[in-house]
PDB file of C-alpha atoms in Angstrom:
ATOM      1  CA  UNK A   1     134.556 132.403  48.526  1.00  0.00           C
ATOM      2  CA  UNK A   2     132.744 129.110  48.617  1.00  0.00           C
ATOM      3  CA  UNK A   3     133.751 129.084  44.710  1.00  0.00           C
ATOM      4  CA  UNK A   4     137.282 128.864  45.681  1.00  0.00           C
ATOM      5  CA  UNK A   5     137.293 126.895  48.576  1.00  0.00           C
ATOM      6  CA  UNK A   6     135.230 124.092  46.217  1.00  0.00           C
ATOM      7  CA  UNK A   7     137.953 124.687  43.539  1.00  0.00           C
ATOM      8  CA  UNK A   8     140.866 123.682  45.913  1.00  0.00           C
ATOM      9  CA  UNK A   9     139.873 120.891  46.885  1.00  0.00           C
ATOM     10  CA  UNK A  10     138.534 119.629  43.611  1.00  0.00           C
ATOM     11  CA  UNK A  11     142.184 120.257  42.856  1.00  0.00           C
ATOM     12  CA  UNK A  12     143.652 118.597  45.813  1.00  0.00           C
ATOM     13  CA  UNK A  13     141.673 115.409  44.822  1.00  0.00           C
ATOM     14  CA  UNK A  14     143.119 115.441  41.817  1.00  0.00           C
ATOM     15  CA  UNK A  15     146.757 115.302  43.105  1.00  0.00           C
ATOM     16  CA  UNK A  16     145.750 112.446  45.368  1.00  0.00           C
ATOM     17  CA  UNK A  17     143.975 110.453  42.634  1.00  0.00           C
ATOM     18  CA  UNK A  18     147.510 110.911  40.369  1.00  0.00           C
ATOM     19  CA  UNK A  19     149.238 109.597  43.735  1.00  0.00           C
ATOM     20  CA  UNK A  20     150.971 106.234  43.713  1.00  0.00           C
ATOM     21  CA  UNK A  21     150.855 104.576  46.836  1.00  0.00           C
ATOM     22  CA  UNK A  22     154.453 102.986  48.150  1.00  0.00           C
ATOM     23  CA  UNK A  23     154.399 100.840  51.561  1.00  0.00           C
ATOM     24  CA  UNK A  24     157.717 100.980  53.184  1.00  0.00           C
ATOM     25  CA  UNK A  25     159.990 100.017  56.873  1.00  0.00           C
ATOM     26  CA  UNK A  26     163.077 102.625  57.626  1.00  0.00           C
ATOM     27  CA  UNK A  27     165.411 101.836  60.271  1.00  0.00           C
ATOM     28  CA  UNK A  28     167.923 104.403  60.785  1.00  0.00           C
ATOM     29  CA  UNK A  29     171.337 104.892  63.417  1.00  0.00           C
ATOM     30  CA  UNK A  30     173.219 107.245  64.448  1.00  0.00           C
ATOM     31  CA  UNK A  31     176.770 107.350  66.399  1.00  0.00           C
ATOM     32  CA  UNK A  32     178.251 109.980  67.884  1.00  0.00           C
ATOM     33  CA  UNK A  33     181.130 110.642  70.173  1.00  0.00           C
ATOM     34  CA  UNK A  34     182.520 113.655  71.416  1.00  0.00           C
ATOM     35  CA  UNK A  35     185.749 113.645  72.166  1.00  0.00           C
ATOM     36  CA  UNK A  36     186.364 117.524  73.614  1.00  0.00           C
ATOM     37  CA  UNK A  37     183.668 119.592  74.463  1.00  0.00           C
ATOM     38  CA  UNK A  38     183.360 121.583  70.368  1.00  0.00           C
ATOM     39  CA  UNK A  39     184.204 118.789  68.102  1.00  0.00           C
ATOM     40  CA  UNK A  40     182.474 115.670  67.357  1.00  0.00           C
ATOM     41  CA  UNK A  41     182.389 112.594  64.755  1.00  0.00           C
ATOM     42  CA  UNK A  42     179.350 110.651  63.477  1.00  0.00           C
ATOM     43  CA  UNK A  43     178.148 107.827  61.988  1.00  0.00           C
ATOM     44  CA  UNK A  44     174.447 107.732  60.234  1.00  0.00           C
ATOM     45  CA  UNK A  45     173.760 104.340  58.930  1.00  0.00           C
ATOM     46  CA  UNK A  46     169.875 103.550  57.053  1.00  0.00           C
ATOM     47  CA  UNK A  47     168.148 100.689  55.927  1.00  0.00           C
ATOM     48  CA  UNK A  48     164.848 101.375  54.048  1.00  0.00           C
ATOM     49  CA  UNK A  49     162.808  98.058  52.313  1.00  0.00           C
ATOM     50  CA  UNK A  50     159.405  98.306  50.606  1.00  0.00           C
ATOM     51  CA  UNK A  51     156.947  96.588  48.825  1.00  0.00           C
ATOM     52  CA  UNK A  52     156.207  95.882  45.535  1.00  0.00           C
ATOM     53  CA  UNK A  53     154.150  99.191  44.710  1.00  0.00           C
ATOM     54  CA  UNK A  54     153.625  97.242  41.068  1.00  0.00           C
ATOM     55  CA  UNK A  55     151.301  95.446  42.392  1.00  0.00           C
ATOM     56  CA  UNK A  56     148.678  95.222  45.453  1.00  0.00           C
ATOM     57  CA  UNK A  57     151.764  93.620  47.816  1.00  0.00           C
ATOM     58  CA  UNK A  58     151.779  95.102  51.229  1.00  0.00           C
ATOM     59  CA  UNK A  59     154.768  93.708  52.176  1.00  0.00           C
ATOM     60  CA  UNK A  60     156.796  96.935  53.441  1.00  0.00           C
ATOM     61  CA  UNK A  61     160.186  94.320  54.294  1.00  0.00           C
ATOM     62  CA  UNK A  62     159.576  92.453  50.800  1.00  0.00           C
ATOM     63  CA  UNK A  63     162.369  94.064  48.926  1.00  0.00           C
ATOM     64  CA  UNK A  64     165.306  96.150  49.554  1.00  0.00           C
ATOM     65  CA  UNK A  65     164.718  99.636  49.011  1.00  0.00           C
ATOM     66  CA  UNK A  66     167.971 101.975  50.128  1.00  0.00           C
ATOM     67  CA  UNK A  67     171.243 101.952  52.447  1.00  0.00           C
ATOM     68  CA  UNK A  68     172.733 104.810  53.672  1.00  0.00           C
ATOM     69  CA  UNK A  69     176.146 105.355  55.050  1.00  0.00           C
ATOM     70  CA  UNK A  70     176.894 108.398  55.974  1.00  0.00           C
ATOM     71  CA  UNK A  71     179.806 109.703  58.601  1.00  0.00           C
ATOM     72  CA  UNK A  72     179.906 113.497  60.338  1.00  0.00           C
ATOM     73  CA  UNK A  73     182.319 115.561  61.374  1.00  0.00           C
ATOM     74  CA  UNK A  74     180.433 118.434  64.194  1.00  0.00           C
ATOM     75  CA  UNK A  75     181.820 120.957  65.440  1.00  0.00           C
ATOM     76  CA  UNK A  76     179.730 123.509  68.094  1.00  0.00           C
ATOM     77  CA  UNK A  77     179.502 127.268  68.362  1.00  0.00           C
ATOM     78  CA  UNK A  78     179.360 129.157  71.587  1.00  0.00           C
ATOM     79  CA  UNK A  79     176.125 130.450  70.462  1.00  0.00           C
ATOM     80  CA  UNK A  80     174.533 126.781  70.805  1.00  0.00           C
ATOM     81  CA  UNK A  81     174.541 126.475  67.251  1.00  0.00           C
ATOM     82  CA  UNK A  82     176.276 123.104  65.749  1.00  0.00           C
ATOM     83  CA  UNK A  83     177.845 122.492  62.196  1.00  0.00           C
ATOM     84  CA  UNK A  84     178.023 119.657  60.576  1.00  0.00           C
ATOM     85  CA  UNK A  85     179.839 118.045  57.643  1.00  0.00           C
ATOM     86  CA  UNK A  86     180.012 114.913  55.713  1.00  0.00           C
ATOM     87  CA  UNK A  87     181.996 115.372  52.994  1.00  0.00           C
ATOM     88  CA  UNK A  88     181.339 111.687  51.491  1.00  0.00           C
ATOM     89  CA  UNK A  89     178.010 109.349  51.857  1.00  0.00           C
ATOM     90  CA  UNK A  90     176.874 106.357  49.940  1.00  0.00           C
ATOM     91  CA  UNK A  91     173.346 105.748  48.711  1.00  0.00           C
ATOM     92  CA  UNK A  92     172.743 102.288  47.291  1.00  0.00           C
ATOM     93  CA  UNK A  93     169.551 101.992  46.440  1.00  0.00           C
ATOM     94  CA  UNK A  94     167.175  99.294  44.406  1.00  0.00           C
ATOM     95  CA  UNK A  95     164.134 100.150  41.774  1.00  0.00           C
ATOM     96  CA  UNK A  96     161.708  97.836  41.674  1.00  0.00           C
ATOM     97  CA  UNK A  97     160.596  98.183  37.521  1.00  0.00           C
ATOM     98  CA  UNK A  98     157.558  96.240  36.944  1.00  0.00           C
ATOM     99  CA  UNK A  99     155.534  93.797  38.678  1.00  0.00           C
ATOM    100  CA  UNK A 100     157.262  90.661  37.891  1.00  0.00           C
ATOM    101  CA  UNK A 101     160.175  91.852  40.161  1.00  0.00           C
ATOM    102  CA  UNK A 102     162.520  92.881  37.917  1.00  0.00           C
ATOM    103  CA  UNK A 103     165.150  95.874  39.930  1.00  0.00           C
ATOM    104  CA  UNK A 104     168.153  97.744  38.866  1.00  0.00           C
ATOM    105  CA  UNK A 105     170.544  99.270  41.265  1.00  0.00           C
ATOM    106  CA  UNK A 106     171.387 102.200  41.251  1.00  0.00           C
ATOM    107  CA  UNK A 107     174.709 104.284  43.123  1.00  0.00           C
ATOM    108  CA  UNK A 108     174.624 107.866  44.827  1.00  0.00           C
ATOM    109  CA  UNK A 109     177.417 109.860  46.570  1.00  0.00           C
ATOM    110  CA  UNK A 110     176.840 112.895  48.341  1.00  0.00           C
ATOM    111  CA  UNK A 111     178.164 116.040  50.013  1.00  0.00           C
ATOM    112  CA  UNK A 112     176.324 117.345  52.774  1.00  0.00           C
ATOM    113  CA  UNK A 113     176.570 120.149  54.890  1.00  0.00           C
ATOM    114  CA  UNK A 114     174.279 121.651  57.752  1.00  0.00           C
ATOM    115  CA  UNK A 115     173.925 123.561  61.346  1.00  0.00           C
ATOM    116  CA  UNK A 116     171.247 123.016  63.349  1.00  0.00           C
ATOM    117  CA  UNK A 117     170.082 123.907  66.626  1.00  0.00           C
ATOM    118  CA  UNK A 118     167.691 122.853  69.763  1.00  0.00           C
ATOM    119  CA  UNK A 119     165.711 125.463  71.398  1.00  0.00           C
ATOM    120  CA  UNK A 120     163.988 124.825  75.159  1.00  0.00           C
ATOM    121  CA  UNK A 121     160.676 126.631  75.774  1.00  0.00           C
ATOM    122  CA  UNK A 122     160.038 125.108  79.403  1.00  0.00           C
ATOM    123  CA  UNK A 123     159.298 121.441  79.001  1.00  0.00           C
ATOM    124  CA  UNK A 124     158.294 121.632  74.898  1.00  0.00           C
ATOM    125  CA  UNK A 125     161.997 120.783  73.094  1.00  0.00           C
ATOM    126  CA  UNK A 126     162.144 122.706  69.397  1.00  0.00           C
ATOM    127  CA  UNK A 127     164.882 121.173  66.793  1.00  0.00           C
ATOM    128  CA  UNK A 128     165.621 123.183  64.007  1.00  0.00           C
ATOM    129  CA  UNK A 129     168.147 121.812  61.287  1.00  0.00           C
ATOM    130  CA  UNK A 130     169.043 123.024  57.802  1.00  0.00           C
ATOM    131  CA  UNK A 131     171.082 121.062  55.289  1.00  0.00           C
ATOM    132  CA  UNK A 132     172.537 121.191  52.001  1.00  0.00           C
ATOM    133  CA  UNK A 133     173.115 118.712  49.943  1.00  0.00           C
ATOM    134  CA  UNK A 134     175.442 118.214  46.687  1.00  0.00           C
ATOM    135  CA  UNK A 135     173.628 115.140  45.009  1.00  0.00           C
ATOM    136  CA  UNK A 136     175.815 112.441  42.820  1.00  0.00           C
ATOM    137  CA  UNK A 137     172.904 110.688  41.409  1.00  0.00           C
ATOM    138  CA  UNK A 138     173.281 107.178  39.364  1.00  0.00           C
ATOM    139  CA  UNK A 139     176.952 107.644  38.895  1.00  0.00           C
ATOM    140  CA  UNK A 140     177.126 103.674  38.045  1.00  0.00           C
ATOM    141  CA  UNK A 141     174.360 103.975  35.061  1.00  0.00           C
ATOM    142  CA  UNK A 142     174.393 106.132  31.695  1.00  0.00           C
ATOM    143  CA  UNK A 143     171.827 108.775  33.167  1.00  0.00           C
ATOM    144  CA  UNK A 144     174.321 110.217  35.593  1.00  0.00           C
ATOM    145  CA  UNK A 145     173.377 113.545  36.659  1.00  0.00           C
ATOM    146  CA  UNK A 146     174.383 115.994  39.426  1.00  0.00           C
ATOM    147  CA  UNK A 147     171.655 118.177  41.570  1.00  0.00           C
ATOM    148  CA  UNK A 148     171.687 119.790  44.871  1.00  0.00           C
ATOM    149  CA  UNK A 149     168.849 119.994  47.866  1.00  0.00           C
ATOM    150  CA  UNK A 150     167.880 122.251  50.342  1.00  0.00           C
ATOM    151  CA  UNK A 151     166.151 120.370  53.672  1.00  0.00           C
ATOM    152  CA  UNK A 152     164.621 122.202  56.324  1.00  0.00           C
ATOM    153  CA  UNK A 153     163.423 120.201  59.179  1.00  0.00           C
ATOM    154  CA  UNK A 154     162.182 121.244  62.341  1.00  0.00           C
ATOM    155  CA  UNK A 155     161.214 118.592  65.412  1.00  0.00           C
ATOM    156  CA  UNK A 156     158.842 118.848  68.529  1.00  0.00           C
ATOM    157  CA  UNK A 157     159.321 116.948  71.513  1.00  0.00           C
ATOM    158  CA  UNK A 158     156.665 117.441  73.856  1.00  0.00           C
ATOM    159  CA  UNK A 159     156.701 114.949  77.704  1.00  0.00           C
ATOM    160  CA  UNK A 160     154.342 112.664  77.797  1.00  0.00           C
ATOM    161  CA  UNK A 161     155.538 110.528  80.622  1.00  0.00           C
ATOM    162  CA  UNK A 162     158.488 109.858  83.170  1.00  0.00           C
ATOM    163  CA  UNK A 163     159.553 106.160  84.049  1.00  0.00           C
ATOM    164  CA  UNK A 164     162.177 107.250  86.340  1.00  0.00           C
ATOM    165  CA  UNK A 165     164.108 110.258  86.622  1.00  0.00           C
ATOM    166  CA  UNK A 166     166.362 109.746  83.644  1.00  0.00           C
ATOM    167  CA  UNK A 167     164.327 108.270  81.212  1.00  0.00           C
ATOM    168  CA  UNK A 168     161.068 109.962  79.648  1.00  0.00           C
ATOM    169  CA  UNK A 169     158.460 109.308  76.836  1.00  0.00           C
ATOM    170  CA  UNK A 170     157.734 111.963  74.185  1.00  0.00           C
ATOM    171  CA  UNK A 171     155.444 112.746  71.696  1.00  0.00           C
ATOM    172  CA  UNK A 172     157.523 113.433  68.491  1.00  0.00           C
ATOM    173  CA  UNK A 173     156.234 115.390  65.412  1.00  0.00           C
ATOM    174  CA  UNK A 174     158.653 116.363  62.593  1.00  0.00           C
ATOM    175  CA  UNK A 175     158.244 118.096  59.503  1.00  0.00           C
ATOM    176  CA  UNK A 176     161.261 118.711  56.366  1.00  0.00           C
ATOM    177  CA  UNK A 177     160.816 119.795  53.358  1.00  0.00           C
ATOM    178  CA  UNK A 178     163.176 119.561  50.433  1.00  0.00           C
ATOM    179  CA  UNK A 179     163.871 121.866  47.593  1.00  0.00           C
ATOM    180  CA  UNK A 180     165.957 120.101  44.696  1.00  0.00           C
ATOM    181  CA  UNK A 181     167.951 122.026  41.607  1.00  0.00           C
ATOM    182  CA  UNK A 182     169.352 120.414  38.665  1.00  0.00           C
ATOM    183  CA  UNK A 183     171.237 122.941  36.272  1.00  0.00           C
ATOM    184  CA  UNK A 184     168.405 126.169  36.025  1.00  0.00           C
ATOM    185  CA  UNK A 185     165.821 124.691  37.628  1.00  0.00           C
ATOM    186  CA  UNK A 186     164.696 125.066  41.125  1.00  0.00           C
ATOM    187  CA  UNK A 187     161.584 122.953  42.683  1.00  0.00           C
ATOM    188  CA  UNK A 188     159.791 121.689  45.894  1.00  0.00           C
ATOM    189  CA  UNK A 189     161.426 117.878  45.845  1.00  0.00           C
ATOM    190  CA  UNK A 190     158.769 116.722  48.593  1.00  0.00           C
ATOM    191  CA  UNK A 191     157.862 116.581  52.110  1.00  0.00           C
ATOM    192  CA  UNK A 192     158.081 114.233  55.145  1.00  0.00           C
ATOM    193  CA  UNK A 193     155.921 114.197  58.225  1.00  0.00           C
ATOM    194  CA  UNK A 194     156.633 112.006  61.309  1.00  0.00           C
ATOM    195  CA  UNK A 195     154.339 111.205  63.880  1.00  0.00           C
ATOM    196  CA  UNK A 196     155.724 109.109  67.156  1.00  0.00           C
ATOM    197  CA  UNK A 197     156.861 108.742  70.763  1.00  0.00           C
ATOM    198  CA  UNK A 198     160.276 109.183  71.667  1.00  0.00           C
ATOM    199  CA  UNK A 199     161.661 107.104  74.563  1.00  0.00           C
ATOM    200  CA  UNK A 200     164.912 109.181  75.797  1.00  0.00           C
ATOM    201  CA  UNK A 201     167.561 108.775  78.918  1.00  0.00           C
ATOM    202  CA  UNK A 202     170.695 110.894  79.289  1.00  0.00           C
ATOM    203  CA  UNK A 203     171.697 111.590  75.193  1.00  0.00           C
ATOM    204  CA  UNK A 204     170.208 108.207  73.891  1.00  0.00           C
ATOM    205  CA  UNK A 205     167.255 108.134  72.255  1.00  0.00           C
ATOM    206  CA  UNK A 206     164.541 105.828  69.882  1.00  0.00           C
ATOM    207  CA  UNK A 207     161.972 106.847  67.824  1.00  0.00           C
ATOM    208  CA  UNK A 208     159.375 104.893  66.461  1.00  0.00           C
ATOM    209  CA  UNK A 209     156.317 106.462  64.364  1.00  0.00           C
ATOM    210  CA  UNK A 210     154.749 106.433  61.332  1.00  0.00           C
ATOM    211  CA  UNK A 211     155.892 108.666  58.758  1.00  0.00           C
ATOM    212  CA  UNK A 212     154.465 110.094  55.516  1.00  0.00           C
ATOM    213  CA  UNK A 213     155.739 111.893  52.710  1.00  0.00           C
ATOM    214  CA  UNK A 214     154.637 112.942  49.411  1.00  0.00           C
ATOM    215  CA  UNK A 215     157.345 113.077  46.330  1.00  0.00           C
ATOM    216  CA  UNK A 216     157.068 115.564  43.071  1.00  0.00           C
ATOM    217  CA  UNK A 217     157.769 113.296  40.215  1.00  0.00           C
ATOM    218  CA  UNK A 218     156.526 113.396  36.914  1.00  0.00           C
ATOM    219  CA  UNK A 219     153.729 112.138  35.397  1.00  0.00           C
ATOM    220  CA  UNK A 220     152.338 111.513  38.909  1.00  0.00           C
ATOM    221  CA  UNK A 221     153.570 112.366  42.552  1.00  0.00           C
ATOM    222  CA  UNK A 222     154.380 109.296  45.065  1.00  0.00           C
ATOM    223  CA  UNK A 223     153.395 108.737  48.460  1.00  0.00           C
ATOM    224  CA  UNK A 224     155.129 107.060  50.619  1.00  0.00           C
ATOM    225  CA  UNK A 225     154.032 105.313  53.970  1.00  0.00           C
ATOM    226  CA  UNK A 226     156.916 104.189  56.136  1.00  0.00           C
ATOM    227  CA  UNK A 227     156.600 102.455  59.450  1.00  0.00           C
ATOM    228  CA  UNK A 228     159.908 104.516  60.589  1.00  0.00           C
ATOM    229  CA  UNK A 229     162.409 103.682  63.568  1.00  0.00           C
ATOM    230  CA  UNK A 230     164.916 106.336  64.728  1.00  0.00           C
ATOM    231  CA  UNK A 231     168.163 105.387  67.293  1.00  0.00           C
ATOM    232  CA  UNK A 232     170.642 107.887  68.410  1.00  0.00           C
ATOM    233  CA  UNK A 233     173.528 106.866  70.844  1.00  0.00           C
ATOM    234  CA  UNK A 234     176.261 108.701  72.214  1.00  0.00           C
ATOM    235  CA  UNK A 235     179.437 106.812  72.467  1.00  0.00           C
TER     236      UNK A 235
END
């Protein structure tokens, strides 16, 4: 036994020494309205910026990284269940190439469809959300190609602290992975995990955390470490 558990983590070393490091900030919006009681419209807007992971910069606003604009349609079941649909989003996002600075853009539309739900176990809040994803990828370069992604996430909020009788403070832990397929071939994309307090009143809420993911790309994997701010306001 001791022969195995030595030979996993020899192994997991390995995949952290073949890690490259990225240092990045992530603001991200959303806003909703609902105008009846089943159907609703959204608006998800991102902003990521990093540093230069070419060199030993630090600098997580240095450079642009991504912008996301993304608008929802929702519509709720009876069962407490809620779809969701965007039928049109734009990625913009920047590669940094070497460590002189040099970047190319690059251009991705997507398709994305979900249904997600939030389940109360006395005070502890569980968020469960899958989505599907129909991936456009560098549409404005010659290596154009089209993939889709599965992303499970699932949220805890757990009270931490009342300030008054509408507005709280929770601890916030969320975990998605991502499962990517372009043409035959199926593969864990990567994995995020959050780590924050929530402040929330009413339906309006702001997350702020530290968040952590590792990415799947060849010849070595990427790690990314985002200081990462989440708003959500009903309108």
């Amino acid at each position: 036994m001791q022969k195995y558990v030595l030979s996993a983590f020899l192994l997991l070393l390995s995949e952290l020494g073949n890690t490259q490091d990225r240092h990045e900030g992530w603001v991200r919006l959303n806003l909703n309205h609902w105008g009846q009681s089943k159907f609703g419209i959204g608006l998800e807007l991102h902003h990521r910026r990093q540093a230069n992971y070419w060199t030993a910069n630090k600098n997580l606003l240095d450079e642009s990284l991504l912008t996301i604009v993304r608008p929802w349609i929702y519509f709720r079941l009876p069962s407490k269940w809620m779809l969701s649909a965007s039928p049109l989003s734009y990625h913009g996002s920047l590669e940094i190439l070497n460590a002189q600075g040099l970047t190319k853009d690059l251009l991705e539309l997507r398709s994305t469809y979900g249904v997600q739900r939030a389940i109360q176990l006395k005070k502890f809040t569980s968020r469960n959300r899958v989505w599907y994803e129909l991936r456009f990828s560098n549409i404005n370069q010659s290596t154009y190609f089209f993939h889709t992604r599965l992303r499970i996430q699932n949220t805890g909020l757990l009270p931490l602290l009342s300030l008054n009788q509408h507005t709280k403070i929770n601890y916030n832990f969320t975990n998605e992975f991502f499962i990517s397929q372009r043409k035959e071939l199926a593969q864990f994309d990567h994995n995020r995990l959050f780590n924050g307090l929530q402040v929330k009143w009413g339906p309006q809420e702001i997350s702020l955390g530290y968040q952590w993911s590792r990415h799947n790309v060849n010849p070595s994997s990427i790690s990314r470490h985002q200081l990462f701010v989440n708003a959500s306001f009903d309108l």
